[in-house]
Amino acid sequence: MKIFKNIEEAISQKKPFVVYKKPNSIYMNSFFQEDDTLYTSNSFDMEGFVFAPFDSKQSNVFMPLSKSNVIEEKIKYKEEVFVGEEFALSTDEIERMHHIELVKKGIESIKKNHFKKVVLSRKEKVLLTDFSVIEVFERLINKYPNAFVYVWFHPKVGLWIGATPETLLTTEENYFTTMSLAGTKAVENGMNEFSWGEKELEEQQLVTDYLTEKLKTITVDYTVNNLESFKIGDLLHLKTKVFGEYKGPIIDLIKLLHPTPAVCGFPKEIAKEFILENEPYQRTFYTGFLGELNLKQTDKKYSSLYVNLRCMEIDGNNGIIYVGGGITESSDPEKEWLETVAKSLAIKKSI
């Protein structure tokens, strides 16, 4: 395929690119930047592909449409099932204890009424042997057809790959769609019936309440769909779709939504401050967002942005996997650790 050949050439020539598949699409899309310039902007008025960090005080990276070769190809899905290396459920006891202590600290702050919810995360390093970014990308496409699957590279930033279940925002002219996504349950073999616990329902409702309250300030009208279970790979989530018409420029909508309580907490600014002060690493682009911005199709302007979850950063022979979970007063620290383990397997099974 032409796109895969271009990936190989771009990596060898150290030229920026992104290749991606939207949820339930049968097409791959791509931007291959013509130079290696690092284009940054926080105005969200450019046409192209944006890669934005968790911390909005940091700069967003753009691949401008005017500086890129854009290619679309139909996906050739493969029937064979890839069976990757069996990963143990993380034997790093030190990492486990650090995360559990972090979760406990978050719960204590919630009980002191500092905030109602906080999303706490960790990173896990895995050794990559015989790693092929194209092969992993293909596996993610096959395994997660209803996810936004991507591989993104800039020689001055790094190489990222992922399959995220969460839409931050899609727009067409002044009409928008977003979602609240929270709560996670691992799907076991043969599992046909399941129920959600109080913690997951509470966590999801906090996200939905935040969205609907904030959207009142910049929308003409909006509709909230019913709560539903959303399966992606071996994980289930709770999802509520919200759509309507908004006023003003898209930057107002982005600033309102990012970072959402699903990846940060509630109230947002206080939870974000806790994360920046207490997580033992910098998230950079994990729980940021990425996607098409201000493009045109049939003379209509549209954007498609996705939260950067279920992702891995490639650093030489190492893969750095980022995982986290929402913490409320009813959270169990040990279960929160196991949830991050389950989420890490989403990437590990495709390596």
mmCIF file of C-alpha atoms in Angstrom:
data_model
loop_
_atom_site.group_PDB
_atom_site.id
_atom_site.type_symbol
_atom_site.label_atom_id
_atom_site.label_comp_id
_atom_site.label_asym_id
_atom_site.label_seq_id
_atom_site.Cartn_x
_atom_site.Cartn_y
_atom_site.Cartn_z
ATOM 1 C CA MET A 1 0.000 0.000 0.000
ATOM 2 C CA LYS A 2 1.202 3.488 -0.863
ATOM 3 C CA ILE A 3 0.617 4.829 2.664
ATOM 4 C CA PHE A 4 2.764 2.107 4.253
ATOM 5 C CA LYS A 5 5.603 2.784 1.790
ATOM 6 C CA ASN A 6 5.371 6.463 2.646
ATOM 7 C CA ILE A 7 5.607 5.634 6.372
ATOM 8 C CA GLU A 8 8.883 3.777 5.798
ATOM 9 C CA GLU A 9 10.284 6.647 3.724
ATOM 10 C CA ALA A 10 9.163 9.326 6.210
ATOM 11 C CA ILE A 11 10.770 7.546 9.166
ATOM 12 C CA SER A 12 14.041 6.975 7.285
ATOM 13 C CA GLN A 13 14.090 10.611 6.088
ATOM 14 C CA LYS A 14 12.951 11.911 9.503
ATOM 15 C CA LYS A 15 9.888 13.648 8.054
ATOM 16 C CA PRO A 16 6.706 14.205 10.117
ATOM 17 C CA PHE A 17 3.575 12.214 9.326
ATOM 18 C CA VAL A 18 0.350 10.871 10.762
ATOM 19 C CA VAL A 19 -1.676 7.908 9.506
ATOM 20 C CA TYR A 20 -5.060 7.227 11.069
ATOM 21 C CA LYS A 21 -8.402 5.431 10.822
ATOM 22 C CA LYS A 22 -11.576 6.957 12.194
ATOM 23 C CA PRO A 23 -14.037 4.808 14.183
ATOM 24 C CA ASN A 24 -15.882 2.262 12.000
ATOM 25 C CA SER A 25 -14.261 3.607 8.831
ATOM 26 C CA ILE A 26 -13.014 1.446 5.981
ATOM 27 C CA TYR A 27 -10.433 4.061 4.979
ATOM 28 C CA MET A 28 -7.013 5.128 6.212
ATOM 29 C CA ASN A 29 -6.142 8.804 6.001
ATOM 30 C CA SER A 30 -2.726 10.411 6.239
ATOM 31 C CA PHE A 31 -0.720 13.627 6.323
ATOM 32 C CA PHE A 32 2.900 13.434 5.158
ATOM 33 C CA GLN A 33 4.553 16.756 5.926
ATOM 34 C CA GLU A 34 6.894 18.057 3.227
ATOM 35 C CA ASP A 35 9.511 19.479 5.629
ATOM 36 C CA ASP A 36 10.644 18.774 9.191
ATOM 37 C CA THR A 37 9.553 22.117 10.650
ATOM 38 C CA LEU A 38 7.856 21.940 14.046
ATOM 39 C CA TYR A 39 4.660 23.943 13.534
ATOM 40 C CA THR A 40 2.976 24.979 16.783
ATOM 41 C CA SER A 41 -0.053 27.097 17.598
ATOM 42 C CA ASN A 42 -2.662 27.465 20.325
ATOM 43 C CA SER A 43 -5.212 29.340 18.234
ATOM 44 C CA PHE A 44 -6.933 26.315 16.585
ATOM 45 C CA ASP A 45 -7.541 28.342 13.430
ATOM 46 C CA MET A 46 -5.179 26.364 11.168
ATOM 47 C CA GLU A 47 -6.213 23.736 8.634
ATOM 48 C CA GLY A 48 -4.555 20.389 9.175
ATOM 49 C CA PHE A 49 -3.898 17.768 11.845
ATOM 50 C CA VAL A 50 -3.384 18.746 15.492
ATOM 51 C CA PHE A 51 -1.564 16.826 18.256
ATOM 52 C CA ALA A 52 -2.323 18.558 21.557
ATOM 53 C CA PRO A 53 -0.861 17.868 25.028
ATOM 54 C CA PHE A 54 -2.748 17.265 28.274
ATOM 55 C CA ASP A 55 -1.545 20.561 29.720
ATOM 56 C CA SER A 56 -3.040 23.333 27.588
ATOM 57 C CA LYS A 57 -0.260 25.697 28.720
ATOM 58 C CA GLN A 58 2.053 23.730 26.419
ATOM 59 C CA SER A 59 2.041 24.189 22.651
ATOM 60 C CA ASN A 60 -0.015 22.144 20.220
ATOM 61 C CA VAL A 61 1.806 20.539 17.296
ATOM 62 C CA PHE A 62 0.255 20.996 13.828
ATOM 63 C CA MET A 63 0.782 19.352 10.484
ATOM 64 C CA PRO A 64 -0.580 22.096 8.186
ATOM 65 C CA LEU A 65 -2.699 20.994 5.255
ATOM 66 C CA SER A 66 -0.816 23.467 3.044
ATOM 67 C CA LYS A 67 2.530 21.820 3.900
ATOM 68 C CA SER A 68 1.426 18.179 3.641
ATOM 69 C CA ASN A 69 0.730 15.476 1.121
ATOM 70 C CA VAL A 70 -2.686 14.020 2.019
ATOM 71 C CA ILE A 71 -3.455 10.425 1.007
ATOM 72 C CA GLU A 72 -6.530 8.236 1.548
ATOM 73 C CA GLU A 73 -6.600 4.475 0.947
ATOM 74 C CA LYS A 74 -9.107 1.722 1.561
ATOM 75 C CA ILE A 75 -8.138 -0.585 4.425
ATOM 76 C CA LYS A 76 -7.302 -4.186 3.628
ATOM 77 C CA TYR A 77 -8.541 -5.960 6.729
ATOM 78 C CA LYS A 78 -6.818 -9.247 7.524
ATOM 79 C CA GLU A 79 -8.656 -12.391 8.580
ATOM 80 C CA GLU A 80 -5.837 -13.976 10.543
ATOM 81 C CA VAL A 81 -5.729 -13.394 14.291
ATOM 82 C CA PHE A 82 -2.418 -12.183 15.726
ATOM 83 C CA VAL A 83 -1.378 -13.930 18.918
ATOM 84 C CA GLY A 84 1.197 -11.767 20.660
ATOM 85 C CA GLU A 85 3.481 -12.476 23.566
ATOM 86 C CA GLU A 86 1.729 -13.361 26.816
ATOM 87 C CA PHE A 87 2.351 -10.545 29.261
ATOM 88 C CA ALA A 88 2.167 -11.160 32.985
ATOM 89 C CA LEU A 89 -0.223 -8.960 34.946
ATOM 90 C CA SER A 90 2.680 -6.660 35.854
ATOM 91 C CA THR A 91 5.073 -8.106 38.413
ATOM 92 C CA ASP A 92 6.486 -4.703 39.349
ATOM 93 C CA GLU A 93 5.514 -4.554 43.018
ATOM 94 C CA ILE A 94 7.156 -1.142 43.489
ATOM 95 C CA GLU A 95 5.109 0.345 40.642
ATOM 96 C CA ARG A 96 1.969 -1.271 42.070
ATOM 97 C CA MET A 97 2.519 0.208 45.527
ATOM 98 C CA HIS A 98 3.332 3.661 44.123
ATOM 99 C CA HIS A 99 0.090 3.712 42.137
ATOM 100 C CA ILE A 100 -1.981 2.434 45.050
ATOM 101 C CA GLU A 101 -0.523 5.137 47.313
ATOM 102 C CA LEU A 102 -1.291 7.772 44.677
ATOM 103 C CA VAL A 103 -4.900 6.554 44.470
ATOM 104 C CA LYS A 104 -5.212 6.631 48.269
ATOM 105 C CA LYS A 105 -3.965 10.214 48.262
ATOM 106 C CA GLY A 106 -6.576 11.088 45.663
ATOM 107 C CA ILE A 107 -9.361 9.483 47.722
ATOM 108 C CA GLU A 108 -8.224 11.390 50.821
ATOM 109 C CA SER A 109 -8.444 14.683 48.908
ATOM 110 C CA ILE A 110 -11.941 13.793 47.718
ATOM 111 C CA LYS A 111 -13.019 13.070 51.303
ATOM 112 C CA LYS A 112 -11.653 16.492 52.274
ATOM 113 C CA ASN A 113 -13.930 17.991 49.572
ATOM 114 C CA HIS A 114 -11.045 19.300 47.451
ATOM 115 C CA PHE A 115 -12.734 17.785 44.378
ATOM 116 C CA LYS A 116 -15.290 15.095 43.527
ATOM 117 C CA LYS A 117 -13.236 13.083 41.039
ATOM 118 C CA VAL A 118 -9.649 12.869 39.824
ATOM 119 C CA VAL A 119 -8.134 10.746 37.046
ATOM 120 C CA LEU A 120 -4.775 9.278 38.066
ATOM 121 C CA SER A 121 -2.386 7.544 35.721
ATOM 122 C CA ARG A 122 0.961 5.849 35.385
ATOM 123 C CA LYS A 123 3.339 4.787 32.632
ATOM 124 C CA GLU A 124 4.784 1.345 32.021
ATOM 125 C CA LYS A 125 7.882 0.570 29.996
ATOM 126 C CA VAL A 126 8.066 -2.584 27.848
ATOM 127 C CA LEU A 127 10.969 -3.883 25.764
ATOM 128 C CA LEU A 128 10.221 -4.008 22.037
ATOM 129 C CA THR A 129 11.812 -6.807 20.045
ATOM 130 C CA ASP A 130 11.444 -7.016 16.240
ATOM 131 C CA PHE A 131 9.108 -4.024 16.450
ATOM 132 C CA SER A 132 7.384 -2.843 13.266
ATOM 133 C CA VAL A 133 5.226 0.250 13.583
ATOM 134 C CA ILE A 134 3.304 -0.703 10.424
ATOM 135 C CA GLU A 135 2.532 -4.220 11.685
ATOM 136 C CA VAL A 136 1.368 -2.932 15.085
ATOM 137 C CA PHE A 137 -0.758 -0.275 13.394
ATOM 138 C CA GLU A 138 -2.394 -2.952 11.214
ATOM 139 C CA ARG A 139 -3.100 -5.132 14.269
ATOM 140 C CA LEU A 140 -4.713 -2.240 16.104
ATOM 141 C CA ILE A 141 -6.912 -1.514 13.073
ATOM 142 C CA ASN A 142 -8.046 -5.138 12.932
ATOM 143 C CA LYS A 143 -8.597 -5.504 16.680
ATOM 144 C CA TYR A 144 -10.299 -2.150 17.325
ATOM 145 C CA PRO A 145 -12.566 -1.294 14.353
ATOM 146 C CA ASN A 146 -14.666 1.135 16.440
ATOM 147 C CA ALA A 147 -11.645 3.068 17.769
ATOM 148 C CA PHE A 148 -9.633 5.979 16.399
ATOM 149 C CA VAL A 149 -6.364 4.220 15.510
ATOM 150 C CA TYR A 150 -3.267 6.219 14.641
ATOM 151 C CA VAL A 151 0.488 6.372 14.288
ATOM 152 C CA TRP A 152 2.051 9.847 14.614
ATOM 153 C CA PHE A 153 5.670 10.888 14.128
ATOM 154 C CA HIS A 154 7.694 14.063 14.296
ATOM 155 C CA PRO A 155 11.515 13.847 14.504
ATOM 156 C CA LYS A 156 11.578 16.758 16.982
ATOM 157 C CA VAL A 157 8.848 15.296 19.230
ATOM 158 C CA GLY A 158 8.699 11.507 18.949
ATOM 159 C CA LEU A 159 6.728 8.498 17.716
ATOM 160 C CA TRP A 160 3.287 7.659 19.153
ATOM 161 C CA ILE A 161 0.755 4.953 18.340
ATOM 162 C CA GLY A 162 -2.649 4.206 19.803
ATOM 163 C CA ALA A 163 -6.275 3.096 19.568
ATOM 164 C CA THR A 164 -8.509 5.437 21.541
ATOM 165 C CA PRO A 165 -12.186 4.811 22.353
ATOM 166 C CA GLU A 166 -13.034 8.428 23.205
ATOM 167 C CA THR A 167 -14.203 11.203 20.919
ATOM 168 C CA LEU A 168 -13.421 14.664 22.218
ATOM 169 C CA LEU A 169 -15.339 16.520 19.548
ATOM 170 C CA THR A 170 -16.590 16.268 15.978
ATOM 171 C CA THR A 171 -18.064 19.250 14.169
ATOM 172 C CA GLU A 172 -19.632 20.098 10.840
ATOM 173 C CA GLU A 173 -20.044 23.842 10.421
ATOM 174 C CA ASN A 174 -21.652 24.841 13.768
ATOM 175 C CA TYR A 175 -23.060 21.433 14.667
ATOM 176 C CA PHE A 176 -21.134 19.296 17.153
ATOM 177 C CA THR A 177 -21.028 15.855 18.727
ATOM 178 C CA THR A 178 -19.158 14.888 21.876
ATOM 179 C CA MET A 179 -19.402 12.172 24.510
ATOM 180 C CA SER A 180 -18.906 11.464 28.167
ATOM 181 C CA LEU A 181 -16.990 8.223 28.580
ATOM 182 C CA ALA A 182 -16.131 6.769 31.974
ATOM 183 C CA GLY A 183 -16.159 3.500 33.879
ATOM 184 C CA THR A 184 -14.237 0.433 32.766
ATOM 185 C CA LYS A 185 -14.946 -3.275 33.008
ATOM 186 C CA ALA A 186 -12.846 -6.075 31.535
ATOM 187 C CA VAL A 187 -14.824 -8.436 29.298
ATOM 188 C CA GLU A 188 -14.252 -12.077 30.169
ATOM 189 C CA ASN A 189 -14.613 -14.926 27.689
ATOM 190 C CA GLY A 190 -18.222 -16.034 27.340
ATOM 191 C CA MET A 191 -19.481 -13.001 29.249
ATOM 192 C CA ASN A 192 -23.007 -12.198 28.043
ATOM 193 C CA GLU A 193 -24.447 -10.452 31.081
ATOM 194 C CA PHE A 194 -22.883 -7.772 33.246
ATOM 195 C CA SER A 195 -23.856 -5.005 35.616
ATOM 196 C CA TRP A 196 -22.236 -1.701 36.503
ATOM 197 C CA GLY A 197 -21.358 -0.837 40.087
ATOM 198 C CA GLU A 198 -22.069 2.348 41.991
ATOM 199 C CA LYS A 199 -18.521 3.626 41.502
ATOM 200 C CA GLU A 200 -18.625 3.372 37.668
ATOM 201 C CA LEU A 201 -22.124 4.893 37.438
ATOM 202 C CA GLU A 202 -21.142 7.757 39.731
ATOM 203 C CA GLU A 203 -17.948 8.401 37.781
ATOM 204 C CA GLN A 204 -19.799 8.509 34.466
ATOM 205 C CA GLN A 205 -22.562 10.763 35.777
ATOM 206 C CA LEU A 206 -20.005 13.325 36.989
ATOM 207 C CA VAL A 207 -18.624 13.583 33.451
ATOM 208 C CA THR A 208 -22.081 13.899 31.878
ATOM 209 C CA ASP A 209 -23.217 16.520 34.406
ATOM 210 C CA TYR A 210 -20.081 18.582 33.764
ATOM 211 C CA LEU A 211 -20.578 18.477 29.996
ATOM 212 C CA THR A 212 -24.234 19.441 30.045
ATOM 213 C CA GLU A 213 -23.714 22.269 32.537
ATOM 214 C CA LYS A 214 -20.805 23.798 30.595
ATOM 215 C CA LEU A 215 -22.406 23.369 27.170
ATOM 216 C CA LYS A 216 -25.294 25.607 28.214
ATOM 217 C CA THR A 217 -22.964 28.598 28.009
ATOM 218 C CA ILE A 218 -21.914 28.237 24.348
ATOM 219 C CA THR A 219 -24.643 26.258 22.603
ATOM 220 C CA VAL A 220 -27.852 27.159 20.827
ATOM 221 C CA ASP A 221 -29.311 23.767 21.696
ATOM 222 C CA TYR A 222 -28.115 20.264 22.570
ATOM 223 C CA THR A 223 -29.471 16.747 23.142
ATOM 224 C CA VAL A 224 -28.245 14.125 25.614
ATOM 225 C CA ASN A 225 -28.665 10.504 24.557
ATOM 226 C CA ASN A 226 -29.370 7.647 26.957
ATOM 227 C CA LEU A 227 -26.533 5.990 28.839
ATOM 228 C CA GLU A 228 -25.134 2.932 27.035
ATOM 229 C CA SER A 229 -22.373 0.355 27.358
ATOM 230 C CA PHE A 230 -19.616 0.686 24.769
ATOM 231 C CA LYS A 231 -17.322 -2.262 23.996
ATOM 232 C CA ILE A 232 -13.889 -1.770 22.527
ATOM 233 C CA GLY A 233 -11.635 -4.801 22.331
ATOM 234 C CA ASP A 234 -11.701 -6.571 25.685
ATOM 235 C CA LEU A 235 -13.003 -3.576 27.659
ATOM 236 C CA LEU A 236 -16.434 -2.136 28.331
ATOM 237 C CA HIS A 237 -17.117 1.530 29.077
ATOM 238 C CA LEU A 238 -20.130 3.657 29.902
ATOM 239 C CA LYS A 239 -20.924 6.251 27.245
ATOM 240 C CA THR A 240 -23.371 9.109 26.822
ATOM 241 C CA LYS A 241 -23.502 10.895 23.478
ATOM 242 C CA VAL A 242 -24.207 14.651 23.406
ATOM 243 C CA PHE A 243 -24.866 16.631 20.222
ATOM 244 C CA GLY A 244 -26.251 19.979 19.152
ATOM 245 C CA GLU A 245 -25.440 23.414 17.720
ATOM 246 C CA TYR A 246 -22.817 25.773 19.160
ATOM 247 C CA LYS A 247 -22.070 29.482 18.960
ATOM 248 C CA GLY A 248 -18.756 31.130 18.224
ATOM 249 C CA PRO A 249 -15.352 29.752 17.129
ATOM 250 C CA ILE A 250 -14.301 26.140 17.692
ATOM 251 C CA ILE A 251 -11.578 27.225 20.146
ATOM 252 C CA ASP A 252 -14.301 28.045 22.691
ATOM 253 C CA LEU A 253 -15.698 24.523 22.446
ATOM 254 C CA ILE A 254 -12.245 22.925 22.666
ATOM 255 C CA LYS A 255 -11.284 24.958 25.728
ATOM 256 C CA LEU A 256 -14.552 24.007 27.395
ATOM 257 C CA LEU A 257 -14.131 20.293 26.741
ATOM 258 C CA HIS A 258 -10.378 19.745 27.173
ATOM 259 C CA PRO A 259 -9.338 18.157 29.403
ATOM 260 C CA THR A 260 -12.654 16.487 30.180
ATOM 261 C CA PRO A 261 -13.486 15.063 33.623
ATOM 262 C CA ALA A 262 -13.040 11.646 31.976
ATOM 263 C CA VAL A 263 -9.266 12.222 31.791
ATOM 264 C CA CYS A 264 -8.768 14.925 34.418
ATOM 265 C CA GLY A 265 -11.443 15.169 37.098
ATOM 266 C CA PHE A 266 -14.060 17.460 38.549
ATOM 267 C CA PRO A 267 -13.893 20.362 39.225
ATOM 268 C CA LYS A 268 -11.446 20.392 36.338
ATOM 269 C CA GLU A 269 -8.885 23.006 37.338
ATOM 270 C CA ILE A 270 -8.467 21.752 40.923
ATOM 271 C CA ALA A 271 -8.193 18.131 39.773
ATOM 272 C CA LYS A 272 -5.680 19.130 37.089
ATOM 273 C CA GLU A 273 -3.538 20.915 39.677
ATOM 274 C CA PHE A 274 -3.547 17.778 41.845
ATOM 275 C CA ILE A 275 -2.464 15.650 38.857
ATOM 276 C CA LEU A 276 0.399 17.967 37.896
ATOM 277 C CA GLU A 277 1.630 18.088 41.481
ATOM 278 C CA ASN A 278 1.281 14.413 42.409
ATOM 279 C CA GLU A 279 1.701 12.168 39.370
ATOM 280 C CA PRO A 280 5.377 11.097 39.277
ATOM 281 C CA TYR A 281 5.841 11.918 35.576
ATOM 282 C CA GLN A 282 4.735 14.359 32.855
ATOM 283 C CA ARG A 283 1.837 13.129 30.721
ATOM 284 C CA THR A 284 2.909 15.194 27.676
ATOM 285 C CA PHE A 285 0.494 14.013 24.938
ATOM 286 C CA TYR A 286 -1.224 11.256 26.926
ATOM 287 C CA THR A 287 -4.830 12.415 27.624
ATOM 288 C CA GLY A 288 -4.262 15.262 25.210
ATOM 289 C CA PHE A 289 -6.146 15.083 21.912
ATOM 290 C CA LEU A 290 -5.458 14.694 18.214
ATOM 291 C CA GLY A 291 -7.234 14.790 14.897
ATOM 292 C CA GLU A 292 -8.402 16.741 11.863
ATOM 293 C CA LEU A 293 -8.990 20.453 12.339
ATOM 294 C CA ASN A 294 -10.855 22.916 10.103
ATOM 295 C CA LEU A 295 -10.814 20.724 6.999
ATOM 296 C CA LYS A 296 -13.381 20.981 4.209
ATOM 297 C CA GLN A 297 -15.577 18.408 2.509
ATOM 298 C CA THR A 298 -18.279 19.363 0.007
ATOM 299 C CA ASP A 299 -17.678 23.009 0.971
ATOM 300 C CA LYS A 300 -18.480 22.331 4.629
ATOM 301 C CA LYS A 301 -15.875 22.848 7.342
ATOM 302 C CA TYR A 302 -15.429 19.982 9.775
ATOM 303 C CA SER A 303 -13.171 18.790 12.594
ATOM 304 C CA SER A 304 -12.717 15.343 14.156
ATOM 305 C CA LEU A 305 -10.807 15.281 17.461
ATOM 306 C CA TYR A 306 -10.110 12.317 19.744
ATOM 307 C CA VAL A 307 -8.728 11.988 23.277
ATOM 308 C CA ASN A 308 -5.291 10.350 23.286
ATOM 309 C CA LEU A 309 -5.937 7.174 25.303
ATOM 310 C CA ARG A 310 -4.759 3.536 24.928
ATOM 311 C CA CYS A 311 -1.528 4.854 23.525
ATOM 312 C CA MET A 312 2.190 4.107 23.508
ATOM 313 C CA GLU A 313 5.223 6.298 22.921
ATOM 314 C CA ILE A 314 8.152 4.634 21.157
ATOM 315 C CA ASP A 315 11.548 5.475 22.635
ATOM 316 C CA GLY A 316 14.284 3.487 20.891
ATOM 317 C CA ASN A 317 13.779 -0.184 21.813
ATOM 318 C CA ASN A 318 11.259 0.674 24.523
ATOM 319 C CA GLY A 319 7.550 1.232 24.417
ATOM 320 C CA ILE A 320 6.107 3.545 27.060
ATOM 321 C CA ILE A 321 2.455 2.673 27.693
ATOM 322 C CA TYR A 322 0.239 5.218 29.448
ATOM 323 C CA VAL A 323 -2.799 4.102 31.466
ATOM 324 C CA GLY A 324 -5.057 5.545 34.143
ATOM 325 C CA GLY A 325 -8.488 5.539 35.718
ATOM 326 C CA GLY A 326 -11.078 7.763 37.347
ATOM 327 C CA ILE A 327 -10.995 7.978 41.145
ATOM 328 C CA THR A 328 -14.058 8.770 43.263
ATOM 329 C CA GLU A 329 -14.714 8.476 46.980
ATOM 330 C CA SER A 330 -15.922 4.881 46.529
ATOM 331 C CA SER A 331 -12.812 3.754 44.596
ATOM 332 C CA ASP A 332 -10.880 0.676 45.722
ATOM 333 C CA PRO A 333 -7.102 1.325 45.260
ATOM 334 C CA GLU A 334 -6.301 -2.313 44.443
ATOM 335 C CA LYS A 335 -9.089 -2.471 41.837
ATOM 336 C CA GLU A 336 -7.860 0.796 40.346
ATOM 337 C CA TRP A 337 -4.407 -0.747 39.907
ATOM 338 C CA LEU A 338 -5.932 -3.793 38.200
ATOM 339 C CA GLU A 339 -7.932 -1.518 35.886
ATOM 340 C CA THR A 340 -4.713 0.097 34.651
ATOM 341 C CA VAL A 341 -3.255 -3.373 34.091
ATOM 342 C CA ALA A 342 -6.261 -4.358 31.971
ATOM 343 C CA LYS A 343 -5.976 -1.165 29.941
ATOM 344 C CA SER A 344 -2.257 -1.699 29.297
ATOM 345 C CA LEU A 345 -3.035 -5.067 27.749
ATOM 346 C CA ALA A 346 -5.009 -3.301 25.005
ATOM 347 C CA ILE A 347 -1.676 -2.177 23.542
ATOM 348 C CA LYS A 348 0.484 -5.074 24.728
ATOM 349 C CA LYS A 349 -1.647 -7.640 22.898
ATOM 350 C CA SER A 350 -0.862 -5.912 19.607
ATOM 351 C CA ILE A 351 2.915 -5.637 20.066
#
